[in-house]
Amino acid sequence: MVNGGDLDHADPLKHFRSRFVIEDPDLIYLDGNSLGRMPKAAAERAREVVSQQWGEGLVRSWSEWYEMPERIGAKIATLIGAQADEVIVADSTTVNLYKLVLAALQARKGRTDVVTDDLNFPSDVYAIESALGLTSPPAPSPPAHEASPQARGNKLRIARSTDQITISEKDLAPLLTDRTALFTTSHVSFKSAFMYDMERITALAQEKGSLVLWDLSHAVGAVPINLNKCNVDLAIGCTYKYLNGGPGSPAFLYVRKDLQQDLQSPIWGWFSQANPFAFDLIYKAVPNVRKFLVGTPPIVSLALIEPGVDMVIEAGIERLREKSVAQTEYLIELWEEHLKPFGISLKSPRDASQRGSHISFGHLDALRIDKALIEEMKVIPDFRSPDNIRFGVTPLYTTFQELEEAVQRFKRVMKDKIYEKYSAEAPVVT
Ligand SMILES: *Cc1c(COP(=O)(O)O)cnc(C)c1O
């Protein structure tokens, strides 16, 4: 097996690691797919926004802040194959989904279904269900002789994955019909890292007249995305994972240019009013993507997204993907040799073209193993119920040597059964 240090030596992106805050070099952080590390430039930006813009500039700084949602949105657009005026930073991913689901249902009046699948992020499913509940009060119980109670009211339809790792067109196609208003799922699945064929699945749903919305949370900053080329209607995504925007940093949303005129945000607020400072009681939506803003954005958090996004742009998404694939392949090789013999299974696709930037391992004692890795081994992966341990690879700062060492420490936990002393009780946050 190739030595991790040699691979690092040859890595053209190795210098980016020194631009992150790394307090303890012995701590192996493999959870950048949940919360990215802190760019050093973010501390600088925080000082600027808090001390100068807020402290000194006070309300005058609004001239700087007002257009930040579209200015940073335009930078994110370059990472997802969108036009600058198709992306805006706003709210959280879940809230953006809620807004866009309602907008889609309104744009596809007469169609009842929203289709997703069971690899999607549960919060997305909750948001869809609550949006559907709002547009469609529960149908009264139909008389027993009525054949199809599902024919009334809006309905969430969930395609099932047979192996809980991948999902195929065959699994999705039967649910996509002329009743489908919207198809939505995650481009990269949060648990297995399965990556959908965006272009094909988008076309499959659009052939039925459905709108298509992709959640890019586990994809943006990790894999190349081309929303325009795939003719995607709508998208949302998170900035605190591979974009390293910081805890709770606001999310983004994309609405394809030709849909912006017709789609309506379900929440009207002054930040989407065409002329908010006229303080007119009549609402008139701005005729562009800004119409999906609601109220005052969290300016400090919003500003801190930019250093992380800039670094991803500078490194180049193609180069990041190349390194990410090399690193996840390396991790699979290491797993095969050192972890598989201990009954650890691989819960991610083997084919790199179907995989995002993390690897999931499976074991019935995954939670206890996760605790042992964190408490005693200075390895930080995360646990996803019921039996997954995720190793997130962030090519901007993850080294090959870290992956090699993390697997060695993982092996020690298995060999010496270190995990057995930990309880199987889940903490509040995993
Ligand atoms: C992380 C993640 C989210 C996060 O949603 P928030 O509303 O920002 O908490 C949503 N969807 C997916 C697929 C995610 O991976």
Tab-separated table of C-alpha atoms and ligand atoms in Angstrom:
chain	number	residue	atom	x	y	z
A	1	MET	CA	0.000	0.000	0.000
A	2	VAL	CA	1.230	3.468	-0.840
A	3	ASN	CA	2.400	5.494	2.080
A	4	GLY	CA	0.117	8.427	2.990
A	5	GLY	CA	3.056	10.772	3.454
A	6	ASP	CA	4.236	10.175	-0.127
A	7	LEU	CA	0.779	10.927	-1.463
A	8	ASP	CA	0.699	14.156	0.527
A	9	HIS	CA	4.080	15.131	-0.831
A	10	ALA	CA	2.758	14.909	-4.387
A	11	ASP	CA	-0.515	16.710	-3.597
A	12	PRO	CA	-0.850	19.998	-5.515
A	13	LEU	CA	-3.416	21.304	-2.989
A	14	LYS	CA	-1.348	20.609	0.143
A	15	HIS	CA	-0.621	24.275	0.905
A	16	PHE	CA	-4.331	25.020	1.581
A	17	ARG	CA	-4.213	23.160	4.901
A	18	SER	CA	-2.111	25.882	6.507
A	19	ARG	CA	-4.881	28.395	5.832
A	20	PHE	CA	-7.161	26.706	8.376
A	21	VAL	CA	-7.064	26.938	12.150
A	22	ILE	CA	-5.582	23.629	13.308
A	23	GLU	CA	-5.034	23.810	17.058
A	24	ASP	CA	-4.043	20.186	17.579
A	25	PRO	CA	-2.232	18.546	14.658
A	26	ASP	CA	-2.706	15.110	16.233
A	27	LEU	CA	-6.494	15.438	16.153
A	28	ILE	CA	-7.800	13.847	12.952
A	29	TYR	CA	-10.890	15.726	11.912
A	30	LEU	CA	-13.091	13.759	9.529
A	31	ASP	CA	-16.342	15.612	9.999
A	32	GLY	CA	-15.965	18.441	7.518
A	33	ASN	CA	-19.115	17.135	5.841
A	34	SER	CA	-20.988	18.178	8.977
A	35	LEU	CA	-19.096	21.298	10.044
A	36	GLY	CA	-16.106	22.451	8.027
A	37	ARG	CA	-12.931	23.638	9.750
A	38	MET	CA	-12.434	27.330	10.352
A	39	PRO	CA	-10.504	29.289	7.709
A	40	LYS	CA	-7.974	31.642	9.329
A	41	ALA	CA	-9.360	34.377	7.082
A	42	ALA	CA	-12.744	33.968	8.798
A	43	ALA	CA	-11.328	35.353	12.059
A	44	GLU	CA	-10.015	38.341	10.135
A	45	ARG	CA	-13.387	38.845	8.463
A	46	ALA	CA	-15.209	38.558	11.787
A	47	ARG	CA	-13.061	41.316	13.254
A	48	GLU	CA	-13.776	43.497	10.244
A	49	VAL	CA	-17.541	42.960	10.327
A	50	VAL	CA	-17.918	43.215	14.079
A	51	SER	CA	-15.406	45.916	15.038
A	52	GLN	CA	-15.324	48.074	11.952
A	53	GLN	CA	-18.620	47.652	10.160
A	54	TRP	CA	-20.810	47.248	13.213
A	55	GLY	CA	-18.725	48.989	15.890
A	56	GLU	CA	-17.658	52.001	13.886
A	57	GLY	CA	-19.872	52.065	10.823
A	58	LEU	CA	-23.121	51.321	12.658
A	59	VAL	CA	-26.207	51.674	10.513
A	60	ARG	CA	-24.149	53.279	7.730
A	61	SER	CA	-22.697	49.825	7.001
A	62	TRP	CA	-26.020	48.694	5.551
A	63	SER	CA	-24.828	50.024	2.209
A	64	GLU	CA	-22.162	47.300	2.426
A	65	TRP	CA	-24.475	44.635	3.819
A	66	TYR	CA	-27.627	45.065	1.775
A	67	GLU	CA	-26.383	43.296	-1.326
A	68	MET	CA	-24.326	40.664	0.427
A	69	PRO	CA	-26.937	37.894	-0.137
A	70	GLU	CA	-26.616	38.217	-3.919
A	71	ARG	CA	-22.913	39.078	-3.925
A	72	ILE	CA	-21.954	35.872	-2.081
A	73	GLY	CA	-24.691	34.008	-3.954
A	74	ALA	CA	-22.955	34.975	-7.205
A	75	LYS	CA	-19.719	33.407	-5.963
A	76	ILE	CA	-21.507	30.200	-4.989
A	77	ALA	CA	-23.118	30.227	-8.459
A	78	THR	CA	-19.680	29.665	-10.015
A	79	LEU	CA	-19.365	26.439	-8.011
A	80	ILE	CA	-22.704	24.997	-9.086
A	81	GLY	CA	-22.899	25.865	-12.762
A	82	ALA	CA	-25.411	28.680	-12.346
A	83	GLN	CA	-25.607	32.301	-13.438
A	84	ALA	CA	-24.731	34.998	-10.930
A	85	ASP	CA	-28.331	36.195	-10.749
A	86	GLU	CA	-29.790	32.743	-10.090
A	87	VAL	CA	-28.427	32.202	-6.574
A	88	ILE	CA	-29.054	33.988	-3.302
A	89	VAL	CA	-27.912	33.338	0.268
A	90	ALA	CA	-30.814	33.170	2.716
A	91	ASP	CA	-32.212	31.420	5.771
A	92	SER	CA	-31.420	27.763	6.492
A	93	THR	CA	-31.493	24.933	3.962
A	94	THR	CA	-34.689	23.535	5.451
A	95	VAL	CA	-36.466	26.889	5.321
A	96	ASN	CA	-35.378	27.415	1.726
A	97	LEU	CA	-36.757	24.015	0.818
A	98	TYR	CA	-40.058	24.865	2.466
A	99	LYS	CA	-40.324	28.106	0.506
A	100	LEU	CA	-39.493	26.445	-2.794
A	101	VAL	CA	-41.799	23.455	-2.273
A	102	LEU	CA	-44.714	25.828	-1.749
A	103	ALA	CA	-43.665	27.902	-4.756
A	104	ALA	CA	-43.454	24.744	-6.889
A	105	LEU	CA	-46.872	23.483	-5.779
A	106	GLN	CA	-48.367	26.809	-6.689
A	107	ALA	CA	-46.660	26.779	-10.081
A	108	ARG	CA	-47.939	23.267	-10.805
A	109	LYS	CA	-51.531	23.717	-9.696
A	110	GLY	CA	-53.630	20.645	-10.325
A	111	ARG	CA	-50.703	18.325	-9.622
A	112	THR	CA	-50.787	16.734	-6.205
A	113	ASP	CA	-47.564	14.828	-5.554
A	114	VAL	CA	-44.131	15.658	-4.275
A	115	VAL	CA	-41.750	12.773	-4.857
A	116	THR	CA	-38.568	12.037	-2.932
A	117	ASP	CA	-36.750	8.926	-1.716
A	118	ASP	CA	-35.659	7.403	1.551
A	119	LEU	CA	-31.983	8.295	1.138
A	120	ASN	CA	-32.913	11.963	1.388
A	121	PHE	CA	-32.108	14.004	4.496
A	122	PRO	CA	-34.958	13.597	7.017
A	123	SER	CA	-35.248	17.345	7.650
A	124	ASP	CA	-36.086	17.748	3.968
A	125	VAL	CA	-38.838	15.179	4.271
A	126	TYR	CA	-40.283	16.965	7.315
A	127	ALA	CA	-40.259	20.303	5.483
A	128	ILE	CA	-42.001	18.802	2.458
A	129	GLU	CA	-44.627	17.160	4.621
A	130	SER	CA	-45.345	20.330	6.536
A	131	ALA	CA	-45.610	22.300	3.289
A	132	LEU	CA	-48.001	19.711	1.898
A	133	GLY	CA	-50.054	19.869	5.076
A	134	LEU	CA	-50.485	23.581	4.575
A	135	THR	CA	-51.666	23.343	0.998
A	136	SER	CA	-53.856	20.337	1.537
A	137	PRO	CA	-55.900	19.809	4.694
A	138	PRO	CA	-56.144	16.097	5.510
A	139	ALA	CA	-58.703	14.517	3.226
A	140	PRO	CA	-61.842	13.251	4.986
A	141	SER	CA	-61.895	9.461	5.333
A	142	PRO	CA	-63.291	8.149	2.081
A	143	PRO	CA	-66.224	5.756	2.094
A	144	ALA	CA	-65.036	2.159	2.026
A	145	HIS	CA	-66.164	1.613	-1.533
A	146	GLU	CA	-64.110	4.477	-2.909
A	147	ALA	CA	-61.179	2.913	-4.665
A	148	SER	CA	-58.372	5.415	-4.364
A	149	PRO	CA	-58.285	7.580	-1.263
A	150	GLN	CA	-54.863	8.822	-2.384
A	151	ALA	CA	-56.451	10.537	-5.352
A	152	ARG	CA	-57.406	13.485	-3.168
A	153	GLY	CA	-55.187	16.052	-1.581
A	154	ASN	CA	-51.470	16.570	-1.868
A	155	LYS	CA	-49.257	13.668	-1.165
A	156	LEU	CA	-45.641	12.898	-0.384
A	157	ARG	CA	-44.427	9.826	-2.225
A	158	ILE	CA	-41.181	8.244	-1.084
A	159	ALA	CA	-39.222	5.897	-3.345
A	160	ARG	CA	-37.380	3.144	-1.481
A	161	SER	CA	-33.775	2.162	-1.889
A	162	THR	CA	-33.317	-1.598	-1.745
A	163	ASP	CA	-29.797	-1.582	-0.293
A	164	GLN	CA	-29.924	1.759	1.594
A	165	ILE	CA	-26.746	2.766	-0.247
A	166	THR	CA	-27.847	3.519	-3.798
A	167	ILE	CA	-31.055	4.182	-5.645
A	168	SER	CA	-31.775	3.574	-9.304
A	169	GLU	CA	-33.939	5.072	-12.005
A	170	LYS	CA	-35.988	1.894	-11.736
A	171	ASP	CA	-36.823	2.701	-8.114
A	172	LEU	CA	-37.757	6.313	-8.880
A	173	ALA	CA	-39.529	6.102	-12.244
A	174	PRO	CA	-42.816	4.472	-11.129
A	175	LEU	CA	-43.492	7.331	-8.699
A	176	LEU	CA	-42.998	10.049	-11.288
A	177	THR	CA	-46.322	10.599	-13.019
A	178	ASP	CA	-48.490	13.341	-14.458
A	179	ARG	CA	-49.570	14.015	-10.858
A	180	THR	CA	-46.014	14.948	-9.819
A	181	ALA	CA	-45.590	18.645	-9.086
A	182	LEU	CA	-42.044	18.363	-7.762
A	183	PHE	CA	-39.287	15.799	-7.525
A	184	THR	CA	-36.637	16.548	-4.932
A	185	THR	CA	-33.766	14.738	-3.291
A	186	SER	CA	-30.126	15.245	-2.266
A	187	HIS	CA	-27.471	15.253	-4.961
A	188	VAL	CA	-25.150	13.407	-2.578
A	189	SER	CA	-26.909	11.325	0.040
A	190	PHE	CA	-25.949	12.249	3.606
A	191	LYS	CA	-25.560	8.704	4.868
A	192	SER	CA	-24.030	6.583	2.113
A	193	ALA	CA	-22.537	9.427	-0.005
A	194	PHE	CA	-24.336	8.001	-3.053
A	195	MET	CA	-24.256	10.598	-5.839
A	196	TYR	CA	-27.209	10.743	-8.203
A	197	ASP	CA	-26.879	11.242	-11.931
A	198	MET	CA	-28.300	14.758	-11.827
A	199	GLU	CA	-28.757	15.132	-15.553
A	200	ARG	CA	-30.608	11.855	-16.109
A	201	ILE	CA	-32.829	12.040	-13.050
A	202	THR	CA	-33.711	15.664	-13.791
A	203	ALA	CA	-34.728	14.712	-17.330
A	204	LEU	CA	-36.690	11.701	-16.063
A	205	ALA	CA	-38.850	13.879	-13.804
A	206	GLN	CA	-39.170	16.736	-16.281
A	207	GLU	CA	-40.446	14.352	-18.955
A	208	LYS	CA	-43.495	13.976	-16.726
A	209	GLY	CA	-43.883	17.731	-16.436
A	210	SER	CA	-42.533	17.893	-12.889
A	211	LEU	CA	-40.284	20.587	-11.478
A	212	VAL	CA	-36.987	19.330	-10.031
A	213	LEU	CA	-35.186	20.552	-6.915
A	214	TRP	CA	-31.789	19.268	-5.793
A	215	ASP	CA	-30.437	19.645	-2.270
A	216	LEU	CA	-26.721	20.289	-2.764
A	217	SER	CA	-25.745	20.318	0.921
A	218	HIS	CA	-23.386	17.350	0.716
A	219	ALA	CA	-22.225	18.175	-2.782
A	220	VAL	CA	-21.350	21.863	-3.015
A	221	GLY	CA	-17.618	22.405	-2.610
A	222	ALA	CA	-17.001	18.662	-2.890
A	223	VAL	CA	-18.116	17.642	-6.378
A	224	PRO	CA	-18.527	19.530	-9.663
A	225	ILE	CA	-22.148	20.533	-10.245
A	226	ASN	CA	-23.653	22.040	-13.375
A	227	LEU	CA	-27.236	23.090	-12.696
A	228	ASN	CA	-27.625	24.978	-15.975
A	229	LYS	CA	-26.298	22.146	-18.095
A	230	CYS	CA	-28.626	19.709	-16.350
A	231	ASN	CA	-31.523	22.152	-16.810
A	232	VAL	CA	-32.290	22.017	-13.090
A	233	ASP	CA	-35.263	24.135	-12.004
A	234	LEU	CA	-34.506	24.690	-8.329
A	235	ALA	CA	-31.785	23.938	-5.815
A	236	ILE	CA	-30.843	24.587	-2.208
A	237	GLY	CA	-27.694	23.944	-0.212
A	238	CYS	CA	-25.744	24.399	2.920
A	239	THR	CA	-22.663	26.587	3.485
A	240	TYR	CA	-21.235	25.232	6.742
A	241	LYS	CA	-20.142	21.832	5.373
A	242	TYR	CA	-17.645	21.702	2.474
A	243	LEU	CA	-17.796	25.488	2.059
A	244	ASN	CA	-16.514	26.030	5.620
A	245	GLY	CA	-18.899	28.916	6.317
A	246	GLY	CA	-19.090	28.395	10.094
A	247	PRO	CA	-21.725	27.080	12.505
A	248	GLY	CA	-25.221	28.094	11.473
A	249	SER	CA	-24.086	30.059	8.436
A	250	PRO	CA	-27.062	30.810	6.189
A	251	ALA	CA	-27.875	28.558	3.240
A	252	PHE	CA	-28.378	29.335	-0.436
A	253	LEU	CA	-31.075	28.767	-2.993
A	254	TYR	CA	-31.118	28.677	-6.787
A	255	VAL	CA	-34.040	29.444	-9.065
A	256	ARG	CA	-33.442	29.100	-12.812
A	257	LYS	CA	-33.701	32.458	-14.516
A	258	ASP	CA	-36.798	31.735	-16.615
A	259	LEU	CA	-38.758	30.636	-13.539
A	260	GLN	CA	-38.015	33.685	-11.428
A	261	GLN	CA	-40.827	35.802	-12.796
A	262	ASP	CA	-43.568	33.248	-12.178
A	263	LEU	CA	-42.558	31.574	-8.944
A	264	GLN	CA	-43.870	33.225	-5.789
A	265	SER	CA	-42.276	33.066	-2.387
A	266	PRO	CA	-44.823	31.953	0.209
A	267	ILE	CA	-43.348	34.362	2.773
A	268	TRP	CA	-43.475	38.000	1.806
A	269	GLY	CA	-41.198	40.361	3.657
A	270	TRP	CA	-39.543	43.687	3.109
A	271	PHE	CA	-36.280	42.158	1.893
A	272	SER	CA	-38.074	40.908	-1.200
A	273	GLN	CA	-40.152	44.024	-1.720
A	274	ALA	CA	-39.221	45.857	-4.924
A	275	ASN	CA	-38.744	49.096	-3.011
A	276	PRO	CA	-38.547	48.305	0.703
A	277	PHE	CA	-37.673	51.824	1.768
A	278	ALA	CA	-40.845	53.260	0.291
A	279	PHE	CA	-42.558	51.540	3.242
A	280	ASP	CA	-45.644	51.067	1.136
A	281	LEU	CA	-48.297	48.807	2.616
A	282	ILE	CA	-48.828	47.151	-0.753
A	283	TYR	CA	-46.369	44.324	-1.367
A	284	LYS	CA	-44.712	44.131	-4.750
A	285	ALA	CA	-42.098	41.410	-5.175
A	286	VAL	CA	-38.757	42.243	-6.738
A	287	PRO	CA	-38.762	40.379	-10.087
A	288	ASN	CA	-35.579	38.336	-9.507
A	289	VAL	CA	-34.118	35.694	-7.200
A	290	ARG	CA	-34.043	38.217	-4.335
A	291	LYS	CA	-37.806	37.660	-4.083
A	292	PHE	CA	-36.999	34.589	-1.951
A	293	LEU	CA	-35.469	36.698	0.803
A	294	VAL	CA	-37.736	37.400	3.740
A	295	GLY	CA	-36.361	39.631	6.504
A	296	THR	CA	-33.015	40.936	7.741
A	297	PRO	CA	-30.259	38.360	7.166
A	298	PRO	CA	-27.803	37.306	9.936
A	299	ILE	CA	-25.098	39.623	8.622
A	300	VAL	CA	-22.193	38.381	10.756
A	301	SER	CA	-22.743	34.734	9.823
A	302	LEU	CA	-23.418	35.668	6.233
A	303	ALA	CA	-20.163	37.607	5.928
A	304	LEU	CA	-18.155	34.688	7.303
A	305	ILE	CA	-19.181	32.422	4.422
A	306	GLU	CA	-17.062	34.328	1.948
A	307	PRO	CA	-13.509	33.295	3.006
A	308	GLY	CA	-14.414	29.603	2.728
A	309	VAL	CA	-16.118	30.029	-0.633
A	310	ASP	CA	-13.156	32.032	-1.946
A	311	MET	CA	-10.783	29.239	-1.020
A	312	VAL	CA	-12.863	26.596	-2.799
A	313	ILE	CA	-12.944	28.816	-5.904
A	314	GLU	CA	-9.191	29.371	-5.708
A	315	ALA	CA	-8.419	25.656	-5.349
A	316	GLY	CA	-10.791	24.827	-8.214
A	317	ILE	CA	-13.619	22.350	-7.900
A	318	GLU	CA	-12.136	19.994	-10.525
A	319	ARG	CA	-8.862	19.726	-8.625
A	320	LEU	CA	-10.690	19.299	-5.327
A	321	ARG	CA	-12.766	16.501	-6.823
A	322	GLU	CA	-9.691	14.785	-8.170
A	323	LYS	CA	-8.087	14.784	-4.734
A	324	SER	CA	-11.328	13.783	-3.035
A	325	VAL	CA	-11.693	10.749	-5.298
A	326	ALA	CA	-8.062	9.761	-4.695
A	327	GLN	CA	-8.626	10.093	-0.939
A	328	THR	CA	-11.875	8.143	-0.752
A	329	GLU	CA	-10.336	5.426	-2.964
A	330	TYR	CA	-7.343	5.305	-0.616
A	331	LEU	CA	-9.685	5.034	2.364
A	332	ILE	CA	-11.504	2.101	0.748
A	333	GLU	CA	-8.178	0.346	0.132
A	334	LEU	CA	-7.211	0.897	3.765
A	335	TRP	CA	-10.606	-0.389	4.899
A	336	GLU	CA	-10.235	-3.535	2.834
A	337	GLU	CA	-6.888	-4.392	4.345
A	338	HIS	CA	-7.332	-3.279	7.955
A	339	LEU	CA	-11.008	-2.949	8.883
A	340	LYS	CA	-12.957	-5.443	6.810
A	341	PRO	CA	-11.380	-8.380	8.681
A	342	PHE	CA	-12.974	-6.997	11.864
A	343	GLY	CA	-16.486	-7.104	10.412
A	344	ILE	CA	-16.630	-3.459	9.377
A	345	SER	CA	-18.669	-3.183	6.183
A	346	LEU	CA	-18.486	-0.581	3.443
A	347	LYS	CA	-21.736	1.401	3.232
A	348	SER	CA	-20.794	3.694	0.362
A	349	PRO	CA	-20.722	2.975	-3.371
A	350	ARG	CA	-17.465	1.425	-4.584
A	351	ASP	CA	-17.704	3.240	-7.882
A	352	ALA	CA	-16.180	6.709	-7.388
A	353	SER	CA	-18.413	8.215	-10.071
A	354	GLN	CA	-21.401	7.405	-7.845
A	355	ARG	CA	-19.858	8.738	-4.659
A	356	GLY	CA	-19.477	12.109	-2.955
A	357	SER	CA	-16.679	12.987	-0.547
A	358	HIS	CA	-17.272	10.792	2.457
A	359	ILE	CA	-17.129	7.098	3.213
A	360	SER	CA	-19.613	5.318	5.440
A	361	PHE	CA	-18.623	2.245	7.375
A	362	GLY	CA	-21.121	-0.110	8.957
A	363	HIS	CA	-21.042	-2.094	12.198
A	364	LEU	CA	-23.721	-3.014	14.735
A	365	ASP	CA	-21.640	-1.302	17.415
A	366	ALA	CA	-21.069	1.821	15.302
A	367	LEU	CA	-22.113	4.224	18.042
A	368	ARG	CA	-19.760	2.706	20.612
A	369	ILE	CA	-16.919	2.633	18.089
A	370	ASP	CA	-17.586	6.271	17.252
A	371	LYS	CA	-17.392	7.166	20.947
A	372	ALA	CA	-14.107	5.266	21.396
A	373	LEU	CA	-12.587	7.008	18.352
A	374	ILE	CA	-13.553	10.434	19.679
A	375	GLU	CA	-12.801	9.863	23.378
A	376	GLU	CA	-9.551	7.915	23.154
A	377	MET	CA	-8.200	8.003	19.636
A	378	LYS	CA	-8.408	11.659	18.698
A	379	VAL	CA	-10.303	10.790	15.563
A	380	ILE	CA	-13.517	12.696	14.871
A	381	PRO	CA	-15.858	10.960	12.447
A	382	ASP	CA	-19.588	10.947	13.092
A	383	PHE	CA	-22.246	8.401	13.801
A	384	ARG	CA	-25.424	8.151	11.794
A	385	SER	CA	-28.135	5.914	13.162
A	386	PRO	CA	-28.477	2.989	13.233
A	387	ASP	CA	-25.080	1.580	12.245
A	388	ASN	CA	-23.058	4.087	10.209
A	389	ILE	CA	-19.739	5.749	10.919
A	390	ARG	CA	-18.958	8.481	8.418
A	391	PHE	CA	-15.425	9.531	7.510
A	392	GLY	CA	-15.688	12.885	5.767
A	393	VAL	CA	-12.878	13.842	3.432
A	394	THR	CA	-12.337	17.563	2.857
A	395	PRO	CA	-9.574	17.827	0.261
A	396	LEU	CA	-8.745	21.411	1.256
A	397	TYR	CA	-7.342	20.229	4.570
A	398	THR	CA	-7.571	16.428	4.924
A	399	THR	CA	-4.236	14.685	4.342
A	400	PHE	CA	-3.608	11.145	3.107
A	401	GLN	CA	-1.479	10.578	6.169
A	402	GLU	CA	-4.441	11.441	8.389
A	403	LEU	CA	-6.552	8.845	6.603
A	404	GLU	CA	-3.863	6.223	7.036
A	405	GLU	CA	-3.455	7.039	10.722
A	406	ALA	CA	-7.213	7.227	11.355
A	407	VAL	CA	-7.634	3.713	9.964
A	408	GLN	CA	-4.786	2.471	12.170
A	409	ARG	CA	-6.483	3.967	15.234
A	410	PHE	CA	-9.837	2.532	14.119
A	411	LYS	CA	-8.171	-0.872	13.797
A	412	ARG	CA	-6.813	-0.593	17.344
A	413	VAL	CA	-10.325	0.111	18.647
A	414	MET	CA	-11.515	-3.084	16.946
A	415	LYS	CA	-8.527	-5.295	17.758
A	416	ASP	CA	-8.423	-4.382	21.441
A	417	LYS	CA	-12.227	-4.140	21.626
A	418	ILE	CA	-11.855	-0.677	23.159
A	419	TYR	CA	-15.414	0.199	22.161
A	420	GLU	CA	-16.878	-2.384	24.510
A	421	LYS	CA	-16.455	-0.134	27.512
A	422	TYR	CA	-18.661	2.567	25.954
A	423	SER	CA	-22.419	2.571	26.359
A	424	ALA	CA	-24.698	2.257	23.379
A	425	GLU	CA	-26.730	5.193	24.583
A	426	ALA	CA	-26.810	8.055	22.107
A	427	PRO	CA	-25.748	11.550	23.211
A	428	VAL	CA	-27.955	14.532	22.317
A	429	VAL	CA	-25.873	15.390	19.249
A	430	THR	CA	-24.097	12.783	17.129
B	1	LIG	C1	-26.876	19.465	6.309
B	1	LIG	C2	-28.078	19.307	5.472
B	1	LIG	C3	-29.176	20.166	5.636
B	1	LIG	C4	-29.131	21.211	6.717
B	1	LIG	O1	-30.318	21.869	6.885
B	1	LIG	P1	-30.374	23.157	7.839
B	1	LIG	O2	-31.726	23.663	7.622
B	1	LIG	O3	-29.292	24.096	7.381
B	1	LIG	O4	-30.125	22.707	9.224
B	1	LIG	C5	-30.254	20.020	4.801
B	1	LIG	N1	-30.268	19.067	3.831
B	1	LIG	C6	-29.229	18.215	3.655
B	1	LIG	C7	-29.254	17.205	2.567
B	1	LIG	C8	-28.116	18.316	4.480
B	1	LIG	O5	-27.079	17.480	4.314
